[in-house]
PDB file of C-alpha atoms in Angstrom:
ATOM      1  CA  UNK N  26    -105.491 131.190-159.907  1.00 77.00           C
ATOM      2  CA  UNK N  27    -108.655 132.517-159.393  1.00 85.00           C
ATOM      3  CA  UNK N  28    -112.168 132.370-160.860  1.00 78.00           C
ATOM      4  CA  UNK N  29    -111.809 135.575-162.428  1.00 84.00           C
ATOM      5  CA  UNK N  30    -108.510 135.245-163.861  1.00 78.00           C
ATOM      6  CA  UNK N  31    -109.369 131.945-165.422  1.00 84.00           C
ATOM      7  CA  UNK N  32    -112.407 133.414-166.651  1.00 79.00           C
ATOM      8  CA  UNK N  33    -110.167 136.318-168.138  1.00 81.00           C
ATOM      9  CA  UNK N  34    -107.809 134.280-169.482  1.00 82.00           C
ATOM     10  CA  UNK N  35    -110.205 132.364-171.274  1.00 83.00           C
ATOM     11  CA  UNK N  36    -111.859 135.087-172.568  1.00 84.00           C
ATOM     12  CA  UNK N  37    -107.994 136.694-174.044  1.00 86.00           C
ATOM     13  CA  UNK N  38    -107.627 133.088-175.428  1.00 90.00           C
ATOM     14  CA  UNK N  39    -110.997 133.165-177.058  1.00 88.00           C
ATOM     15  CA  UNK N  40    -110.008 136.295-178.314  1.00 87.00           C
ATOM     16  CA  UNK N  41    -106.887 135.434-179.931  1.00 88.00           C
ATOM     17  CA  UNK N  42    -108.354 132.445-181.369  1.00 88.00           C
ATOM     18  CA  UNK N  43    -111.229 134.388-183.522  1.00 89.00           C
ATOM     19  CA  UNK N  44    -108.601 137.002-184.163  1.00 90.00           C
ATOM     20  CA  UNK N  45    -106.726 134.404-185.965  1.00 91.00           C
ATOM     21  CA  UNK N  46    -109.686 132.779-187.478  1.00 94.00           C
ATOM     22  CA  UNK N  47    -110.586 135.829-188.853  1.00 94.00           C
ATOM     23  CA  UNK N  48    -106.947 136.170-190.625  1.00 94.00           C
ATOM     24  CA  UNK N  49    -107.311 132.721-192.090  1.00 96.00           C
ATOM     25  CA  UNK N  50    -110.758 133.137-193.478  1.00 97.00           C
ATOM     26  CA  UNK N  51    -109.616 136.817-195.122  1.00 98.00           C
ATOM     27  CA  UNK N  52    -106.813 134.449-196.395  1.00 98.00           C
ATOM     28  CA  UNK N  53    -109.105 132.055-198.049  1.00 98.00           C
ATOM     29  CA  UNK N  54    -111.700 134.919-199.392  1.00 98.00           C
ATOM     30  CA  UNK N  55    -108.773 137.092-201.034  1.00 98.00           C
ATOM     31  CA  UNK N  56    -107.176 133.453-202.620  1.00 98.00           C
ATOM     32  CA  UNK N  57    -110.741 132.868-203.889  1.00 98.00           C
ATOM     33  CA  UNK N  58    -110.957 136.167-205.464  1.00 98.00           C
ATOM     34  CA  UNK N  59    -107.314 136.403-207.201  1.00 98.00           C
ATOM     35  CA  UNK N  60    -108.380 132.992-207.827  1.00 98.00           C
ATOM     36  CA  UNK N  61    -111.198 133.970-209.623  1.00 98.00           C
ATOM     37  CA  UNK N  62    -109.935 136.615-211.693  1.00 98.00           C
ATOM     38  CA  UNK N  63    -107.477 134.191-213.261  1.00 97.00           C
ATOM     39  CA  UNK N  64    -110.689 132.278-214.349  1.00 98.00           C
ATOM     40  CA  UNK N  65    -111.948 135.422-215.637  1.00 98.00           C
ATOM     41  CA  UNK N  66    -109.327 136.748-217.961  1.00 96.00           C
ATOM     42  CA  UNK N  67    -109.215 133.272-219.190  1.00 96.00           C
ATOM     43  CA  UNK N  68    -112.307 133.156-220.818  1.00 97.00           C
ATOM     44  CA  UNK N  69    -112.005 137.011-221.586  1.00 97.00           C
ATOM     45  CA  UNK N  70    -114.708 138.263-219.336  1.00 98.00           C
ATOM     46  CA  UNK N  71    -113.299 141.978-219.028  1.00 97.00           C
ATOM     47  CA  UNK N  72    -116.694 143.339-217.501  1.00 97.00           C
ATOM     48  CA  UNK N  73    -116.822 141.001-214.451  1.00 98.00           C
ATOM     49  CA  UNK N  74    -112.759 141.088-213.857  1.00 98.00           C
ATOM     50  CA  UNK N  75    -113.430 145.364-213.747  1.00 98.00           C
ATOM     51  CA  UNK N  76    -115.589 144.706-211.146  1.00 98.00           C
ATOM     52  CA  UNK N  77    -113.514 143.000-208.832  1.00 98.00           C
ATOM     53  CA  UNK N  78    -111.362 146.391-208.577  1.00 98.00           C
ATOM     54  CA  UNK N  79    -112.045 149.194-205.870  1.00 98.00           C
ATOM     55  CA  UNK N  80    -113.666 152.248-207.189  1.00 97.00           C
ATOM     56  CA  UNK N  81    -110.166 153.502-206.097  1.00 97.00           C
ATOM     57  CA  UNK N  82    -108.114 150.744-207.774  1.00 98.00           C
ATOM     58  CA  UNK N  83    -105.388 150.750-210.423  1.00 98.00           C
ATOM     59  CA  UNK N  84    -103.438 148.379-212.558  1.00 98.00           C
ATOM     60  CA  UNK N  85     -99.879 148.367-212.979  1.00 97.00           C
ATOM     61  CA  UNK N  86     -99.017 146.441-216.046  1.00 94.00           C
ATOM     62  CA  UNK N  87     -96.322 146.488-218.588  1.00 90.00           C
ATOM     63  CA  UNK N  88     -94.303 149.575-217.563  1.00 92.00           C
ATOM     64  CA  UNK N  89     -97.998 151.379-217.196  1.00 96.00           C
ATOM     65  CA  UNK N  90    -100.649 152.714-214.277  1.00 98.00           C
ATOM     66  CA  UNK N  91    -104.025 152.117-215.321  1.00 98.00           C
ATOM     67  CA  UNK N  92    -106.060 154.355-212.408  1.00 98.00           C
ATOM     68  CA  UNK N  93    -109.349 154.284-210.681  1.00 98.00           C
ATOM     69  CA  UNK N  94    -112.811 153.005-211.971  1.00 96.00           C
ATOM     70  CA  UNK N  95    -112.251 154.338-215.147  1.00 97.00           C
ATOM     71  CA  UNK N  96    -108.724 153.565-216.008  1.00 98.00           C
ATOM     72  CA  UNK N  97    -109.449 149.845-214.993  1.00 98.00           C
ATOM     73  CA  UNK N  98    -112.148 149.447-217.380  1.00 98.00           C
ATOM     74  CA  UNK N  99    -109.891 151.296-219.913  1.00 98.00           C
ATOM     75  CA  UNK N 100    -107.463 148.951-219.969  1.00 98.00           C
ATOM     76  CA  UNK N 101    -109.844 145.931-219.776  1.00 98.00           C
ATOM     77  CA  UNK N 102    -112.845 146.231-221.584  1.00 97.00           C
ATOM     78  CA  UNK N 103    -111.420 149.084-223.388  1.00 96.00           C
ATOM     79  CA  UNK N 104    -107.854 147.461-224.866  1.00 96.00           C
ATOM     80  CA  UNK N 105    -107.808 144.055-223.957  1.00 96.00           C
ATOM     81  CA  UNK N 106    -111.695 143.796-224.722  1.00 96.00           C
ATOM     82  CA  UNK N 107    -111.535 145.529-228.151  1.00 94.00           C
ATOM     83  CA  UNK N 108    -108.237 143.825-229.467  1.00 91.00           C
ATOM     84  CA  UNK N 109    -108.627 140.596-228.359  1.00 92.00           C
ATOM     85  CA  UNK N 110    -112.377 139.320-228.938  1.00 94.00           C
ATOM     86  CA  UNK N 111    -113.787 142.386-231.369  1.00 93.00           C
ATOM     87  CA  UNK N 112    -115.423 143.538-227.951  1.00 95.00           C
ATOM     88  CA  UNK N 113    -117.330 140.436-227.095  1.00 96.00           C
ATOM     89  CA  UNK N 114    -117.326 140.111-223.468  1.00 97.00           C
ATOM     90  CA  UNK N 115    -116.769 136.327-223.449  1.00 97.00           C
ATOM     91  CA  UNK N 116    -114.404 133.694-225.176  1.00 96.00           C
ATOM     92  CA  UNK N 117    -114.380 133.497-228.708  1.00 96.00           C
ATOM     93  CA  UNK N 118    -113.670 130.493-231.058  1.00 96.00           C
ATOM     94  CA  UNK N 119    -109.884 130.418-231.850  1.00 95.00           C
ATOM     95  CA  UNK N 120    -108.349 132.467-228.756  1.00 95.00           C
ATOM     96  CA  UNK N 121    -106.352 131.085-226.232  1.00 95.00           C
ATOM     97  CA  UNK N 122    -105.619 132.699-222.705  1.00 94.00           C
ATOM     98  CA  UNK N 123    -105.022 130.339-220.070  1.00 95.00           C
ATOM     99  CA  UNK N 124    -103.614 132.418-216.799  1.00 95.00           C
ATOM    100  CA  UNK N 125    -102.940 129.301-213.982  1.00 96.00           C
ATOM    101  CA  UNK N 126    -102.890 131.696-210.234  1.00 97.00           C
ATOM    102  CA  UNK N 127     -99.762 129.672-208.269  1.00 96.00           C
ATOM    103  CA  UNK N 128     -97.825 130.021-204.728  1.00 97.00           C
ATOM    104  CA  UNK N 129     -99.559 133.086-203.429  1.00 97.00           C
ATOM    105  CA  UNK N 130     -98.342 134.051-200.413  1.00 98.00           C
ATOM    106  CA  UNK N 131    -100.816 136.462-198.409  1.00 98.00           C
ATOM    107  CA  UNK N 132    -100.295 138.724-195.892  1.00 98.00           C
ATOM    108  CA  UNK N 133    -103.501 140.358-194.413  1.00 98.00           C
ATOM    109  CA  UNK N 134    -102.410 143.607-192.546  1.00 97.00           C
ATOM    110  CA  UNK N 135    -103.045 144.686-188.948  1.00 95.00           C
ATOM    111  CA  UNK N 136    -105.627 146.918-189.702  1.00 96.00           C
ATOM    112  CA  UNK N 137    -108.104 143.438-191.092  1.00 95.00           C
ATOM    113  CA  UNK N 138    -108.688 145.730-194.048  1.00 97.00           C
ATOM    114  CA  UNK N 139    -105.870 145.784-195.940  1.00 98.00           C
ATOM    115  CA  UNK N 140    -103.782 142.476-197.303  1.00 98.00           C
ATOM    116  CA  UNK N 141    -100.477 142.093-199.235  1.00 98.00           C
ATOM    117  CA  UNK N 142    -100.009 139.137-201.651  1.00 98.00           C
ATOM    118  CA  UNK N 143     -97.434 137.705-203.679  1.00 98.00           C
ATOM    119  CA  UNK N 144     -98.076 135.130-206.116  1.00 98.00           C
ATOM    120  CA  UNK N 145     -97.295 133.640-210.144  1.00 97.00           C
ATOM    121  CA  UNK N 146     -99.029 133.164-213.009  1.00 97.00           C
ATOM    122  CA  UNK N 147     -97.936 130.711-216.456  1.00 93.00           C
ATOM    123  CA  UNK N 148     -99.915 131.760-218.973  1.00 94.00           C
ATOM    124  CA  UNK N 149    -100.574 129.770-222.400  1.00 94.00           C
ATOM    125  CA  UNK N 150    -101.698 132.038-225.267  1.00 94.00           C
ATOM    126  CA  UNK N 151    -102.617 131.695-228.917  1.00 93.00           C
ATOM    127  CA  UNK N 152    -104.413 132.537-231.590  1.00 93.00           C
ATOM    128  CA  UNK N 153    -105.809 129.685-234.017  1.00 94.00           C
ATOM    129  CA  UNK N 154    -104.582 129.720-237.713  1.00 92.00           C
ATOM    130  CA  UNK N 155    -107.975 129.901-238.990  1.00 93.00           C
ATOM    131  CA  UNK N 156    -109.296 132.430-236.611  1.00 89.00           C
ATOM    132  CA  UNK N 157    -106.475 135.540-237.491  1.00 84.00           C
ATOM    133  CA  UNK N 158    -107.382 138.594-238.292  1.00 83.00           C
ATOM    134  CA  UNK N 159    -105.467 141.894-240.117  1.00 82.00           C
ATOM    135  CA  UNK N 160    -103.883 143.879-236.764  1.00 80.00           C
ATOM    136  CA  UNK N 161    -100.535 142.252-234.797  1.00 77.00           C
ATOM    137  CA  UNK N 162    -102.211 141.520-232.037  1.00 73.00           C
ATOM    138  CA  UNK N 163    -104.992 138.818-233.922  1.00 81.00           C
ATOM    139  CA  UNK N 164    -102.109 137.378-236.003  1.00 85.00           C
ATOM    140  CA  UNK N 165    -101.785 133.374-235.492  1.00 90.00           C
ATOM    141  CA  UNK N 166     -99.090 132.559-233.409  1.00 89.00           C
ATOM    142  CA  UNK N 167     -98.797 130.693-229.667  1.00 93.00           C
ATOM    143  CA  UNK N 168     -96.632 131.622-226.880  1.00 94.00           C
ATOM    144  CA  UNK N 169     -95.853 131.262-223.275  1.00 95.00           C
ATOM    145  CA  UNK N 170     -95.791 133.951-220.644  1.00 96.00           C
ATOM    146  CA  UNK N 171     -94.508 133.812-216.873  1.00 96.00           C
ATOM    147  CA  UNK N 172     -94.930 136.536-214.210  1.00 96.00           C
ATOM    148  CA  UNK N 173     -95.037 137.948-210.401  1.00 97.00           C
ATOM    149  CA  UNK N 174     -98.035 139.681-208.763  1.00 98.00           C
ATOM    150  CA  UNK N 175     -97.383 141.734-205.790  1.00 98.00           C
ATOM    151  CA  UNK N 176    -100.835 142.864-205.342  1.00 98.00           C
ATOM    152  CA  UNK N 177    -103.043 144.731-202.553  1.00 98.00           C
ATOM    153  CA  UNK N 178    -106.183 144.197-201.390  1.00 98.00           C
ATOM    154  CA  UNK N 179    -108.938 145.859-199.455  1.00 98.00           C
ATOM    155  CA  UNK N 180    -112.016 144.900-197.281  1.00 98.00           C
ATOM    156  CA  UNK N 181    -114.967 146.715-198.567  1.00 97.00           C
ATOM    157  CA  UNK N 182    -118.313 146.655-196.630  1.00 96.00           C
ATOM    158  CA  UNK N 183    -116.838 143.367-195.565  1.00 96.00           C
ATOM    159  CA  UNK N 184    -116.232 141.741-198.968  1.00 97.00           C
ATOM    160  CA  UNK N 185    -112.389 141.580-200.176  1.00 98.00           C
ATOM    161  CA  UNK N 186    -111.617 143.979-203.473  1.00 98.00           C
ATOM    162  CA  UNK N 187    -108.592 144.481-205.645  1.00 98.00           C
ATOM    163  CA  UNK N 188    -107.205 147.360-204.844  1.00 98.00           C
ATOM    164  CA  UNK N 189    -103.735 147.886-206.916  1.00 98.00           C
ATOM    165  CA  UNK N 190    -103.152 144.438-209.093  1.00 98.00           C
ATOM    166  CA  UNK N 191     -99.334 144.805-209.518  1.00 98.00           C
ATOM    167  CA  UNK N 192     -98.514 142.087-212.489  1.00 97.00           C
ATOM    168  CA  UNK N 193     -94.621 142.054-213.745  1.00 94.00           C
ATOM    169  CA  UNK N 194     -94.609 140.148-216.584  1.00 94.00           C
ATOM    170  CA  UNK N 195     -91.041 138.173-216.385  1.00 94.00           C
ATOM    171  CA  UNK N 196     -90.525 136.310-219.479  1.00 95.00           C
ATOM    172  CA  UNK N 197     -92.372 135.045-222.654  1.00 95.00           C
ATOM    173  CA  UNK N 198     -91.439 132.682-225.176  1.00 95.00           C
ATOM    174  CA  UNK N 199     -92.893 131.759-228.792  1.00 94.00           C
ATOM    175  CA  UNK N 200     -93.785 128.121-228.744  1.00 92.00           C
ATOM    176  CA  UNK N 201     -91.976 126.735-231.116  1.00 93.00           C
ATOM    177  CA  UNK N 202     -88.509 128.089-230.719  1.00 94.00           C
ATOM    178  CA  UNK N 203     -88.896 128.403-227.007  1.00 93.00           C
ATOM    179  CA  UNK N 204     -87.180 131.102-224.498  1.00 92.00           C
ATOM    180  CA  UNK N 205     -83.668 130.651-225.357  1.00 95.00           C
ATOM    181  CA  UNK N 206     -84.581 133.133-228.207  1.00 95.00           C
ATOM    182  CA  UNK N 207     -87.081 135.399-227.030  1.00 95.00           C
ATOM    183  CA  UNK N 208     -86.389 138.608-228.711  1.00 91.00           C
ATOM    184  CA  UNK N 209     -86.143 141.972-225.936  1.00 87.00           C
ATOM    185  CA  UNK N 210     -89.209 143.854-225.146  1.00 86.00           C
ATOM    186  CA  UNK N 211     -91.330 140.861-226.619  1.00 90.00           C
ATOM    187  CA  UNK N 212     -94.670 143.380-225.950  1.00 87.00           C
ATOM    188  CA  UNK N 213     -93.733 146.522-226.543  1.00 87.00           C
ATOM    189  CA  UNK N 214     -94.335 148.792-223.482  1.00 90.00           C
ATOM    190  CA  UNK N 215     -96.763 151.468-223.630  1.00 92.00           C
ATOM    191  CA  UNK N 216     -94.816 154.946-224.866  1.00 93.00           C
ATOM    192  CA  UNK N 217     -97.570 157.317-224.291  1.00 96.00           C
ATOM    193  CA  UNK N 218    -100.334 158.553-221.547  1.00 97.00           C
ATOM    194  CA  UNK N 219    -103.984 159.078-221.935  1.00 97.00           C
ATOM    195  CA  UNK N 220    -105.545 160.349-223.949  1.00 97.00           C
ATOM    196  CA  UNK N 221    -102.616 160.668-226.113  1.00 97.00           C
ATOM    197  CA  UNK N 222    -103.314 157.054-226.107  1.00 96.00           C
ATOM    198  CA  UNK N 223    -106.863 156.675-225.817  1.00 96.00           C
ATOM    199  CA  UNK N 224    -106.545 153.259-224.744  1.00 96.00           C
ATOM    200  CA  UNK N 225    -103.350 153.663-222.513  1.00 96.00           C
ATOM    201  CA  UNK N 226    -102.207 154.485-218.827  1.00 97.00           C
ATOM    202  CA  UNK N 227    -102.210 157.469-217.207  1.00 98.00           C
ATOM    203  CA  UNK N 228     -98.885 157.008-216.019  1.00 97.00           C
ATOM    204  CA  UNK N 229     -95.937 155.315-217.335  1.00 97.00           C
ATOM    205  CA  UNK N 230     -93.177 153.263-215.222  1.00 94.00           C
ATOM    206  CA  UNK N 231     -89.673 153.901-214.931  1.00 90.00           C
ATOM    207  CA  UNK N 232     -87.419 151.032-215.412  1.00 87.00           C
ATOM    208  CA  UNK N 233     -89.638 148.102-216.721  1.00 88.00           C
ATOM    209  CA  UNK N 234     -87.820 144.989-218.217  1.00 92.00           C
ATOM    210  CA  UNK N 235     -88.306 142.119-219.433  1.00 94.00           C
ATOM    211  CA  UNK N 236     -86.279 138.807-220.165  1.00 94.00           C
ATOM    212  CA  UNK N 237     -83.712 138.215-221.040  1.00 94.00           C
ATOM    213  CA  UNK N 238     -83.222 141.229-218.835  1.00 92.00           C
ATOM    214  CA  UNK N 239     -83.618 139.219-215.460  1.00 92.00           C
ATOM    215  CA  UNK N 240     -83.852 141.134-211.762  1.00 93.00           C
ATOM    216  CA  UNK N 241     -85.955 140.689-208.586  1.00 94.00           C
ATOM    217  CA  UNK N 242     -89.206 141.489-208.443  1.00 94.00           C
ATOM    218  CA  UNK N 243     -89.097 143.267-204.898  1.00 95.00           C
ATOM    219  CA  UNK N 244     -91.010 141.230-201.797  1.00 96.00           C
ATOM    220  CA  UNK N 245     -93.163 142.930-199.810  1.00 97.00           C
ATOM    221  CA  UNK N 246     -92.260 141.073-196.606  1.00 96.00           C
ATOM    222  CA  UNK N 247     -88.926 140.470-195.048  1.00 96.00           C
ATOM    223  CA  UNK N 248     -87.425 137.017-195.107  1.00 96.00           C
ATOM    224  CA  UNK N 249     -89.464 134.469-192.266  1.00 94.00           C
ATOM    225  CA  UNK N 250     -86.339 133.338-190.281  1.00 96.00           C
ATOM    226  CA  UNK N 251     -83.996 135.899-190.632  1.00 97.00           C
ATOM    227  CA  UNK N 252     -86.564 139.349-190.178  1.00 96.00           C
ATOM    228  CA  UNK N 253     -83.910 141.092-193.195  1.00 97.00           C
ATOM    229  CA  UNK N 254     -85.253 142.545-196.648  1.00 96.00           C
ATOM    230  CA  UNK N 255     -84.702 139.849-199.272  1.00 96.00           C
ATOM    231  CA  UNK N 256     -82.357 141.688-201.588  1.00 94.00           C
ATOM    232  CA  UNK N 257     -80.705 140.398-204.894  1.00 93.00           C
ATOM    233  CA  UNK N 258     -77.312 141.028-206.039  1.00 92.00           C
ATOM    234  CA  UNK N 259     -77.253 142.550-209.329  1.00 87.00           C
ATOM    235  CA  UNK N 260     -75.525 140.730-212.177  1.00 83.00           C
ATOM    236  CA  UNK N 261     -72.636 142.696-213.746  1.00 75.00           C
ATOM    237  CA  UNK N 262     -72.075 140.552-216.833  1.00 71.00           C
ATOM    238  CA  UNK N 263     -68.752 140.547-218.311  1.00 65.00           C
ATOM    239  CA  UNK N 264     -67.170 142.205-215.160  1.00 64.00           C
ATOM    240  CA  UNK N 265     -68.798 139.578-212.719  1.00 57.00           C
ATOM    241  CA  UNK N 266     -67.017 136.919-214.759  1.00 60.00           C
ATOM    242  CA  UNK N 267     -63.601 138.741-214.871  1.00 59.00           C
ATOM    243  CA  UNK N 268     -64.183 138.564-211.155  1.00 61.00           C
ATOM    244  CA  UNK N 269     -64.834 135.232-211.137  1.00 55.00           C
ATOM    245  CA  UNK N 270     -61.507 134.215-212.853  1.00 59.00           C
ATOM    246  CA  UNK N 271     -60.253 135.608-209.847  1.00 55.00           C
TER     247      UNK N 271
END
């Protein structure tokens, strides 16, 4: 081999070597940031986790789209703000909202802007006896919560943004009689738009659920060894187990 091909060579391996440097270190800054707005919502710090949102972003939460700047902010400082800590941009004696950010899997896209993540949160909520107030939602009670993100993010003068936060709540359970008897549509979903709603999305989703309902959130990469979509069967109750009998 020549000078000049070694030379080349090294300089293609160089290449390739910051190229995949600079996936891991996107991977680390967008962990640190969905990281990060788990600690937020925890201590009910709606203003900051707004700002970790595009100026293009949206929420999709509950069966609902919350959209752009504006819609964001509606649905956190706006609803979750106002309902949860009187508006008080902080934590406030007697509420609970612990949201634990687990197995994210990231997936930062060929263009280096763009990235793809899935990942779980178990949240632990509750509202202290002493600390209820008159409206369902600041009644004491404790429960448990478990659900998927499938989120995307994008680069923005270099610095990693939410762009869509896609949270499907799975399952909740009160504490004290557990998920075995977790009444359907445990939060109700939102039934109407903005303004209609002046605290609500500006577009609903078709076929939300809930457990005991139980289905696949969809993946938004194929499956590592085999390169197919990772699809789940879908149960058929009673005739599945007629099947089964054989």
């Amino acid at each position: 081999m020549s000078d000049s091909d070694r030379i080349a060579t090294l300089e293609a391996q160089v290449a390739e070597l910051g190229r995949r440097l600079t996936v891991r270190e996107d991977e680390l800054d967008i962990r640190k940031l969905q990281h990060l707005y788990g600690y937020l919502i925890d201590k009910c710090l709606y203003n900051e986790t707004a700002d970790l949102f595009t100026d293009d972003g949206e929420v999709r939460f509950f069966g609902g789209i919350w959209k752009g700047k504006e819609g964001v902010r509606r649905l956190y400082v706006e609803r979750f703000q106002k309902r949860f800590t009187y508006g008080n941009n902080g934590p406030i004696d007697g509420f609970l909202l612990e949201h634990p950010q687990l197995q994210d899997i990231i997936n930062v896209q060929p263009d280096g802007v763009t990235a793809l993540a899935r990942a779980r949160s178990m949240m632990q909520a509750g509202r202290h006896k002493d600390f209820e107030g008159d409206q369902p939602w600041l009644k004491s009670r404790q429960w448990w919560e478990g659900g998927i993100y499938e989120n995307t993010y994008k680069k923005v003068d270099g610095t990693w943004r939410i762009h869509i936060l896609n949270y499907m709540p799975i399952w909740h359970a009160d504490f004290e009689t557990g998920w075995a008897n977790t009444r359907p549509e445990y939060v109700p979903f939102p039934k109407e738009t903005y303004p209609t709603d002046p605290t609500g999305p500006d577009e609903l989703i078709e076929g939300h659920w809930l457990w005991p309902t139980h289905k696949l959130t969809p993946f938004h990469f194929p499956h590592p060894v085999t390169g197919e979509e990772i699809v789940a069967q879908r149960w058929e109750g009673d005739e599945a187990r007629e099947k089964a009998k054989g």
